[in-house]
XYZ file of N, CA, C and O in Angstrom:
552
model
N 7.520 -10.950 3.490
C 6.204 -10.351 3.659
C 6.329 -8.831 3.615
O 7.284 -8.265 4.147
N 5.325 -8.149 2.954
C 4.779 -6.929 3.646
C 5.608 -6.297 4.714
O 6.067 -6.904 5.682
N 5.788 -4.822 4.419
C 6.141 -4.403 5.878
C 4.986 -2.848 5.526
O 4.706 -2.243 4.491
N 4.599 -2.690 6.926
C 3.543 -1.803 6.574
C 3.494 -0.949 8.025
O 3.207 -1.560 9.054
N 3.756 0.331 8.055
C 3.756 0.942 9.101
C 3.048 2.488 8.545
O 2.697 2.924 7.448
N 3.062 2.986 9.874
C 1.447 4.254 10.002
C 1.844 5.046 10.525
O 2.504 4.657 11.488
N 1.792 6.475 10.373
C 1.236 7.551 11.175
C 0.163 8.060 11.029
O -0.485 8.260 10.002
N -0.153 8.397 12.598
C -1.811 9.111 12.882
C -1.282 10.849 12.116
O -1.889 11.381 11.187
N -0.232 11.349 12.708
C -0.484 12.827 12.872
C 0.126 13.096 11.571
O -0.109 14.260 11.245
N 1.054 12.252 10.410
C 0.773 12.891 9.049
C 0.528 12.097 8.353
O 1.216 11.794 7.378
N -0.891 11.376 8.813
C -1.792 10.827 8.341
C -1.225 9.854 7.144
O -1.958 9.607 6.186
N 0.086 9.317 7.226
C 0.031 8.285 6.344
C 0.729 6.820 6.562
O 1.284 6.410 7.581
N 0.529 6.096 5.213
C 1.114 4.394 5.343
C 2.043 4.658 4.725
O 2.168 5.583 3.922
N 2.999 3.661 5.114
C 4.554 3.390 4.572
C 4.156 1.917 4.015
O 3.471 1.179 4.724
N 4.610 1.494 2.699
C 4.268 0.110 2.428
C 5.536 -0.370 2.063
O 5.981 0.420 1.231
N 6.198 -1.120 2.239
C 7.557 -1.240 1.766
C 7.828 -2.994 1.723
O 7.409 -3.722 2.623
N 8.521 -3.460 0.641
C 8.236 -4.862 0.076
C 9.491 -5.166 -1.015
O 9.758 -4.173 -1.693
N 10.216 -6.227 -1.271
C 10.550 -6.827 -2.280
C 9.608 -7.165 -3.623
O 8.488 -7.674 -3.599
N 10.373 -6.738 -4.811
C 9.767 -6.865 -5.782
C 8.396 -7.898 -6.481
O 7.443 -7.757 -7.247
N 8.886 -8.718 -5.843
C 7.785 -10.316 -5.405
C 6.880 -9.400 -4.809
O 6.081 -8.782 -5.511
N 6.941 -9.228 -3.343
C 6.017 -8.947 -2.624
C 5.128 -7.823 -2.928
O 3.979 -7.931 -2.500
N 5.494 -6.556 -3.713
C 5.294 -6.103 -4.220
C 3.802 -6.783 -5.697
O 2.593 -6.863 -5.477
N 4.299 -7.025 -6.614
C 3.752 -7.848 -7.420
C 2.636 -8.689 -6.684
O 1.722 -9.015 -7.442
N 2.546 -8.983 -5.780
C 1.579 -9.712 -5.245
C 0.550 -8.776 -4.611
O -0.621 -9.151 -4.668
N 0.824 -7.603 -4.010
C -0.126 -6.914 -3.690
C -0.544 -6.384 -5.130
O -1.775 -6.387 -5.103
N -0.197 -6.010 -6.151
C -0.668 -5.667 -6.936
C -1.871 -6.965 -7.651
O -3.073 -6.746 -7.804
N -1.234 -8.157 -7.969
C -2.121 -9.336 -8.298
C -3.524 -9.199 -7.375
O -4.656 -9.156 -7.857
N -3.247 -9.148 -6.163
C -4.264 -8.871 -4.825
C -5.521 -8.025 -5.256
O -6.704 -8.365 -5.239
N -4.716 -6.334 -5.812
C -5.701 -5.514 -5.823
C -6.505 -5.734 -7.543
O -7.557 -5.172 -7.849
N -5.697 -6.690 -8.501
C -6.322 -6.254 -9.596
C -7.452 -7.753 -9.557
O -8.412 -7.834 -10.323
N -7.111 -8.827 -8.545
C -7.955 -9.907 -8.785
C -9.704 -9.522 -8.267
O -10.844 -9.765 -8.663
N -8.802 -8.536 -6.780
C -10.154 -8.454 -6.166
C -11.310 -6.995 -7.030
O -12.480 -6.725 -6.759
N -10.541 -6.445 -7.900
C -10.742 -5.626 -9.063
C -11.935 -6.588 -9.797
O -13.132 -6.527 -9.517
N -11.463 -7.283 -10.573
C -12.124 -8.061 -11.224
C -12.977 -9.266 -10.640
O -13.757 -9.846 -11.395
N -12.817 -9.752 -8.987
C -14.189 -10.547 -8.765
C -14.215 -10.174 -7.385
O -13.443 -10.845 -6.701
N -14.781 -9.425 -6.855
C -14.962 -9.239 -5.788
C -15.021 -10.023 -4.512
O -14.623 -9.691 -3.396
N -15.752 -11.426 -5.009
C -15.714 -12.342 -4.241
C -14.571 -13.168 -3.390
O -14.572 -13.894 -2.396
N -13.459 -12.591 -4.449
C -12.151 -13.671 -3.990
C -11.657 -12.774 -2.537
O -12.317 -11.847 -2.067
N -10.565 -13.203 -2.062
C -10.267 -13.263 -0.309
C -9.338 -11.999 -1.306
O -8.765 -12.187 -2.380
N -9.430 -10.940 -0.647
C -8.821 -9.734 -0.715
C -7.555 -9.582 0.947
O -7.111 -8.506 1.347
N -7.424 -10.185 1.229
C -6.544 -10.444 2.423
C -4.939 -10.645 2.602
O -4.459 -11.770 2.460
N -4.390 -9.889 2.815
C -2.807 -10.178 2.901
C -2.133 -9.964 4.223
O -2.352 -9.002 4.959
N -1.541 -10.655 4.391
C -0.604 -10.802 5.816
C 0.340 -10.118 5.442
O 0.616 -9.812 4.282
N 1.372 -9.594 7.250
C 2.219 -8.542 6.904
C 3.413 -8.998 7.351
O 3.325 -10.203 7.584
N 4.622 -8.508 7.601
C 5.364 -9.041 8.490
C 5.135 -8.217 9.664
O 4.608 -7.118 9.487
N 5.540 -8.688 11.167
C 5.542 -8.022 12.710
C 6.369 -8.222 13.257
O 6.170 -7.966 14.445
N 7.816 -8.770 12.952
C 8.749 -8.412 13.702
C 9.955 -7.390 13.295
O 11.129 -7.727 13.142
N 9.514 -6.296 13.176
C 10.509 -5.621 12.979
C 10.047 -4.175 13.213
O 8.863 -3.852 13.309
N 11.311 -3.158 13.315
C 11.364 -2.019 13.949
C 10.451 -0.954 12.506
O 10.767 -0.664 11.352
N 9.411 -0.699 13.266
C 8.404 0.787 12.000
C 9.327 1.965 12.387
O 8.830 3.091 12.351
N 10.624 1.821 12.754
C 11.040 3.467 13.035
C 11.273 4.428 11.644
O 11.729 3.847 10.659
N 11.066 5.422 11.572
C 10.733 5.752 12.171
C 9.314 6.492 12.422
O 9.019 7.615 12.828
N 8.534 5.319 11.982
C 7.012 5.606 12.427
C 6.864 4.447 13.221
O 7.558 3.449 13.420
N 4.961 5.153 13.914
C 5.135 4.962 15.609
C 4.496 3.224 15.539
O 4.819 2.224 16.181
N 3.428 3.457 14.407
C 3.086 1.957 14.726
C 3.285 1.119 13.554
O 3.560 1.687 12.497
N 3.161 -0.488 13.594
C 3.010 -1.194 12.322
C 1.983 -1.980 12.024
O 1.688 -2.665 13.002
N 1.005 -2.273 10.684
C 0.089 -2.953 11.148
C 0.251 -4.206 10.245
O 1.075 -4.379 9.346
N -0.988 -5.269 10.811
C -0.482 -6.476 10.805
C -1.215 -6.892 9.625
O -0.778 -7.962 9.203
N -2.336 -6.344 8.829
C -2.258 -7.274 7.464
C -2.926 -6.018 6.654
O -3.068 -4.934 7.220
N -3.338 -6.232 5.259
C -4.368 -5.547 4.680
C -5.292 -6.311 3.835
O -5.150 -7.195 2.990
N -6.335 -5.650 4.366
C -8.022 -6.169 3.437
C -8.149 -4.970 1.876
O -7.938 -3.759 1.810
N -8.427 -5.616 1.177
C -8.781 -5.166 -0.209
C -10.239 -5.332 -0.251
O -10.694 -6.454 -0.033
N -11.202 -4.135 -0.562
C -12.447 -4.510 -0.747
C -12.668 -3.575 -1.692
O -12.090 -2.494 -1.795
N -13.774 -4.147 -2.587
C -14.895 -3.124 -3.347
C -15.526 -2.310 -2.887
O -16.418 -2.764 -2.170
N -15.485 -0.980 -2.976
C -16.563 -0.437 -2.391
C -16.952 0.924 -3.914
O -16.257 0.963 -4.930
N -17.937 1.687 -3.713
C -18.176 2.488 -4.780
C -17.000 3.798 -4.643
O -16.359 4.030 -3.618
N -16.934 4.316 -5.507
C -15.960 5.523 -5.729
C -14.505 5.747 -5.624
O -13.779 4.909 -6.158
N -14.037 6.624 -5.094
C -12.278 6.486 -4.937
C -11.434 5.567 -4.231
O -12.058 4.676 -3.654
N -10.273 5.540 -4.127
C -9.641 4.342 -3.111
C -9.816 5.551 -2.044
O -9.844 6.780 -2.119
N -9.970 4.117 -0.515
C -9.657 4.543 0.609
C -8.975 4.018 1.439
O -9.192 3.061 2.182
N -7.883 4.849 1.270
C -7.090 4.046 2.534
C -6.636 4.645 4.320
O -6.139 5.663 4.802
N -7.048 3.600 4.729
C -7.763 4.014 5.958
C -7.326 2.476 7.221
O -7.458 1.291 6.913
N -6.786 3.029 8.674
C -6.289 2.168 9.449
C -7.823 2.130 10.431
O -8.722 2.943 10.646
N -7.533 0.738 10.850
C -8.786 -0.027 12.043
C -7.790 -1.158 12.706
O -7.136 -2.028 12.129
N -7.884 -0.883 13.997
C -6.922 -1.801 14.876
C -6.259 -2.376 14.385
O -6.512 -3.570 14.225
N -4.810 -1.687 13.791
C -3.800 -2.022 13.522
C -3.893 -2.937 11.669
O -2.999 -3.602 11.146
N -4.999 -2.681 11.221
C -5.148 -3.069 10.160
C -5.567 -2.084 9.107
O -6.590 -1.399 9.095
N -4.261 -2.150 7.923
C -4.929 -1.583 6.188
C -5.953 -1.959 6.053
O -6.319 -3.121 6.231
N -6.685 -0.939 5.674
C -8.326 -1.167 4.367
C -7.781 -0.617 3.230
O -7.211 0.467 3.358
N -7.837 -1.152 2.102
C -7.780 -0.160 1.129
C -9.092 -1.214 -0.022
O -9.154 -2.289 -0.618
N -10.009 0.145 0.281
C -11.294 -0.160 -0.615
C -11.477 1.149 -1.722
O -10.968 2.253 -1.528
N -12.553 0.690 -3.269
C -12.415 1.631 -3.817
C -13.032 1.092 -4.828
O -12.697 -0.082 -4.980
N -14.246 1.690 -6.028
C -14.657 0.834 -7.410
C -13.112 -0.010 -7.828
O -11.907 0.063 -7.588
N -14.082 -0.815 -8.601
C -13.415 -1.425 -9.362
C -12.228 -0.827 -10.505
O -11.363 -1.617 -10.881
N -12.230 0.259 -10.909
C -11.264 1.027 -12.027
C -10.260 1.816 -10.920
O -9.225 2.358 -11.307
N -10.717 1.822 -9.356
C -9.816 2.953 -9.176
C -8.790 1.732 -8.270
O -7.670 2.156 -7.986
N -9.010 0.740 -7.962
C -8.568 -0.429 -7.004
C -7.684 -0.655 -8.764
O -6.768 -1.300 -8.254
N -7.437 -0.636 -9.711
C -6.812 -0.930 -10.894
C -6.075 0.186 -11.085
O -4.893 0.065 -11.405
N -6.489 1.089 -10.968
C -5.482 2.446 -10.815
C -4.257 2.257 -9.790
O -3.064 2.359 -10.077
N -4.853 1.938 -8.436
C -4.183 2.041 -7.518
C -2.561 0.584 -8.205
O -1.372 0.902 -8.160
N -2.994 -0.653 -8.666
C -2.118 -1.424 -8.928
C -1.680 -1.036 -10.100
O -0.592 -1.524 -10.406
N -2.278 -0.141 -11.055
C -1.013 0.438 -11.601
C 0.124 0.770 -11.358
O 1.154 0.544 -11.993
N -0.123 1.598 -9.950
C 1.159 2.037 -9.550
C 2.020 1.752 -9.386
O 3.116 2.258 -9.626
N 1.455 0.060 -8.521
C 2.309 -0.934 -8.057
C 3.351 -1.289 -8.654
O 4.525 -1.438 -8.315
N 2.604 -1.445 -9.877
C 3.187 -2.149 -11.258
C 4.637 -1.100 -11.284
O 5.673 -1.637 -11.678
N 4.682 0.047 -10.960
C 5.713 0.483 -11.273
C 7.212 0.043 -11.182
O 8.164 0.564 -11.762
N 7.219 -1.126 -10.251
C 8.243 -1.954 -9.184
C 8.455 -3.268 -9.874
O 9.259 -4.144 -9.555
N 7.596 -3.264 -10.882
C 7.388 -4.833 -11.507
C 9.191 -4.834 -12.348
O 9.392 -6.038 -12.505
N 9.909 -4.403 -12.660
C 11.258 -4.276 -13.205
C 12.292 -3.783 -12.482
O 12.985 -2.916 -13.013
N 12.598 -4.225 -11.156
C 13.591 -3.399 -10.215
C 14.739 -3.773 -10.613
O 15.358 -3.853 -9.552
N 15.326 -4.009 -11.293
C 16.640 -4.532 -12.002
C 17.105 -2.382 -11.833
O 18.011 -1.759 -11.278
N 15.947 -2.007 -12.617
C 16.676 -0.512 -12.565
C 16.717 0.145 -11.298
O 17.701 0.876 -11.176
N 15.887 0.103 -10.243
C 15.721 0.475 -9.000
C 16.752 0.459 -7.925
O 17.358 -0.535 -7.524
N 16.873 1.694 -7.508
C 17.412 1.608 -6.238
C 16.672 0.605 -5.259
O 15.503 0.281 -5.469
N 17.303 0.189 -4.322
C 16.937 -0.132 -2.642
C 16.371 1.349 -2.188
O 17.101 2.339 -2.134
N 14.836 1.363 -1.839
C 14.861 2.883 -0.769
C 13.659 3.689 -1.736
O 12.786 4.394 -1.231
N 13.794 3.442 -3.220
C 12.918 4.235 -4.321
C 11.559 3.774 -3.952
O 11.153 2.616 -3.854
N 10.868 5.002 -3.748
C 9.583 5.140 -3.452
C 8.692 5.744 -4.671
O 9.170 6.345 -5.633
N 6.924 5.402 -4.401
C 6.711 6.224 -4.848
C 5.364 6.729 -4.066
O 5.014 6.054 -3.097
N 4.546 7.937 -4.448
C 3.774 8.699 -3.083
C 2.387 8.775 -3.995
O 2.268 9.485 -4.994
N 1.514 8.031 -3.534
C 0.106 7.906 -3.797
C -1.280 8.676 -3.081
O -2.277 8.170 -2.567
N -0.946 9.919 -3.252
C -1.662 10.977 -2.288
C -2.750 11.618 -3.059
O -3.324 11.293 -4.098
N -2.892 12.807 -2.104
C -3.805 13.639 -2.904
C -3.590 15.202 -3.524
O -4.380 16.136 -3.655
N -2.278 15.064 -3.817
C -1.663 15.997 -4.210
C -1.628 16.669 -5.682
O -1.126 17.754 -5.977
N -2.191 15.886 -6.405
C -2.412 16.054 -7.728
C -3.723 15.915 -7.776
O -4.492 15.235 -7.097
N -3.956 16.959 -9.049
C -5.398 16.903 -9.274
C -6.708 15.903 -10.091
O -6.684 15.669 -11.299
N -7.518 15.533 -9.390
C -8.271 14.304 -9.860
C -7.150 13.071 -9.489
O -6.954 12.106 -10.227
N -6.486 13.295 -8.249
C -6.423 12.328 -7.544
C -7.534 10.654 -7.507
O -8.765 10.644 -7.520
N -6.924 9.830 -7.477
C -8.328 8.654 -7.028
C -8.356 8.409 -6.062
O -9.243 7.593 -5.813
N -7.529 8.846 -4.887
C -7.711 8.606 -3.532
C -8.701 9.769 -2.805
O -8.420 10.965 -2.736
N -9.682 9.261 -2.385
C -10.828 9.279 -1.552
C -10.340 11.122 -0.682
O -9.248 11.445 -0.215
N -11.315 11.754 -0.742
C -10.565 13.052 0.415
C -10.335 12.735 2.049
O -9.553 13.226 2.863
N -11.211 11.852 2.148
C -10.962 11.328 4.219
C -9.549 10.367 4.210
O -8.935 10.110 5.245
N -9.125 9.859 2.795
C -7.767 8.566 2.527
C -6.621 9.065 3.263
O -6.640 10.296 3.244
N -5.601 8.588 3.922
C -4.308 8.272 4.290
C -3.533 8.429 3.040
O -4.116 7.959 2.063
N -2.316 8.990 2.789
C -2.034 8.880 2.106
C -0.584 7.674 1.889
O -0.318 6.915 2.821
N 0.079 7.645 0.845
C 0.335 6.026 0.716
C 1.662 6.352 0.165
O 1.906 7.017 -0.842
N 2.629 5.680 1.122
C 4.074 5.607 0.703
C 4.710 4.512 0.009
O 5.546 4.142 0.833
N 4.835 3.698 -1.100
C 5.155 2.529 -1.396
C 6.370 2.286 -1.796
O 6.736 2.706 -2.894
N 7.185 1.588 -1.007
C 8.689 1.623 -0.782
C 9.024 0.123 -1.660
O 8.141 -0.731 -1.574
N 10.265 -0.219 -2.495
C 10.831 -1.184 -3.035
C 11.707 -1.402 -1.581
O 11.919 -0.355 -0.968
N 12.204 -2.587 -1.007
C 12.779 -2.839 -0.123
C 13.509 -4.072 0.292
O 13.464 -4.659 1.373
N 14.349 -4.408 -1.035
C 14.431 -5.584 -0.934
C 15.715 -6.412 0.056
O 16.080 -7.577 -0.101
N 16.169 -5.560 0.946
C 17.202 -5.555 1.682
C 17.206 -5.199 3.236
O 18.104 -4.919 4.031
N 15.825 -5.329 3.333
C 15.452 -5.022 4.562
C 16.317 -6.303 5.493
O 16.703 -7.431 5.189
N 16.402 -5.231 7.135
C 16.873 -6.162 8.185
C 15.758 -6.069 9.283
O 15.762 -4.996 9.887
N 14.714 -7.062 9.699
C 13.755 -7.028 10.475
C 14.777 -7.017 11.819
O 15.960 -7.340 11.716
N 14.297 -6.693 12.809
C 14.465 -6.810 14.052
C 13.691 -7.785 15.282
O 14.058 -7.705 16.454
């Protein structure tokens, strides 16, 4: 599963996953892309250490909503909502992980607002997405 941990004070998510798991959040964001209706919902894993960030949360919701992605924490739970083209943007990225044969363990990549015409939302969290296929839960 998912491992997904947060900071409040530099405001961002750590998403970190095996290549599978990976791929599936991406399937996630491009299905609920294309029908809104389907269960945008993913479970996370919770036993293991977010060090070294403070908290971890326990699933993420995918929704439609109009304009940029937003990603944004509510009791211990991912939102990441956003139109339809930018929720496809966002699993582009994903996609980047779809061939880890070349990948390190640890290779990230940073989905912020640091570049210009960003698609993440200006109030958004910004988004760490970690390949991790060697993780040791605790």
């Amino acid at each position: 599963m998912l491992q997904v941990c947060f900071d409040q004070k530099y405001r961002e998510v750590d998403l970190s996953g095996s290549e599978s798991e990976l791929m599936e959040l991406r399937d996630a964001l491009l299905s609920v892309s294309y029908d809104p209706s389907l269960p945008g919902l993913i479970g996370t894993e919770v036993d293991f250490d977010p060090s070294p960030y403070p908290h971890k949360l326990v699933n993420i919701t995918i929704c439609i909503d109009d304009g940029p992605n937003l990603i944004h924490v509510n009791e211990n739970k991912l939102f990441i909502t956003g139109s339809s083209s930018f929720l496809k943007i966002l699993a582009q990225n994903v996609a980047y992980f779809e061939d880890s044969s070349e990948l390190a363990d640890g290779d990230h990549i940073h989905y912020d607002k640091i570049w210009p015409d960003s698609p993440l939302d200006e109030a958004s969290l910004d988004l760490i997405i970690t390949l991790n296929n060697y993780r040791n839960c605790s």
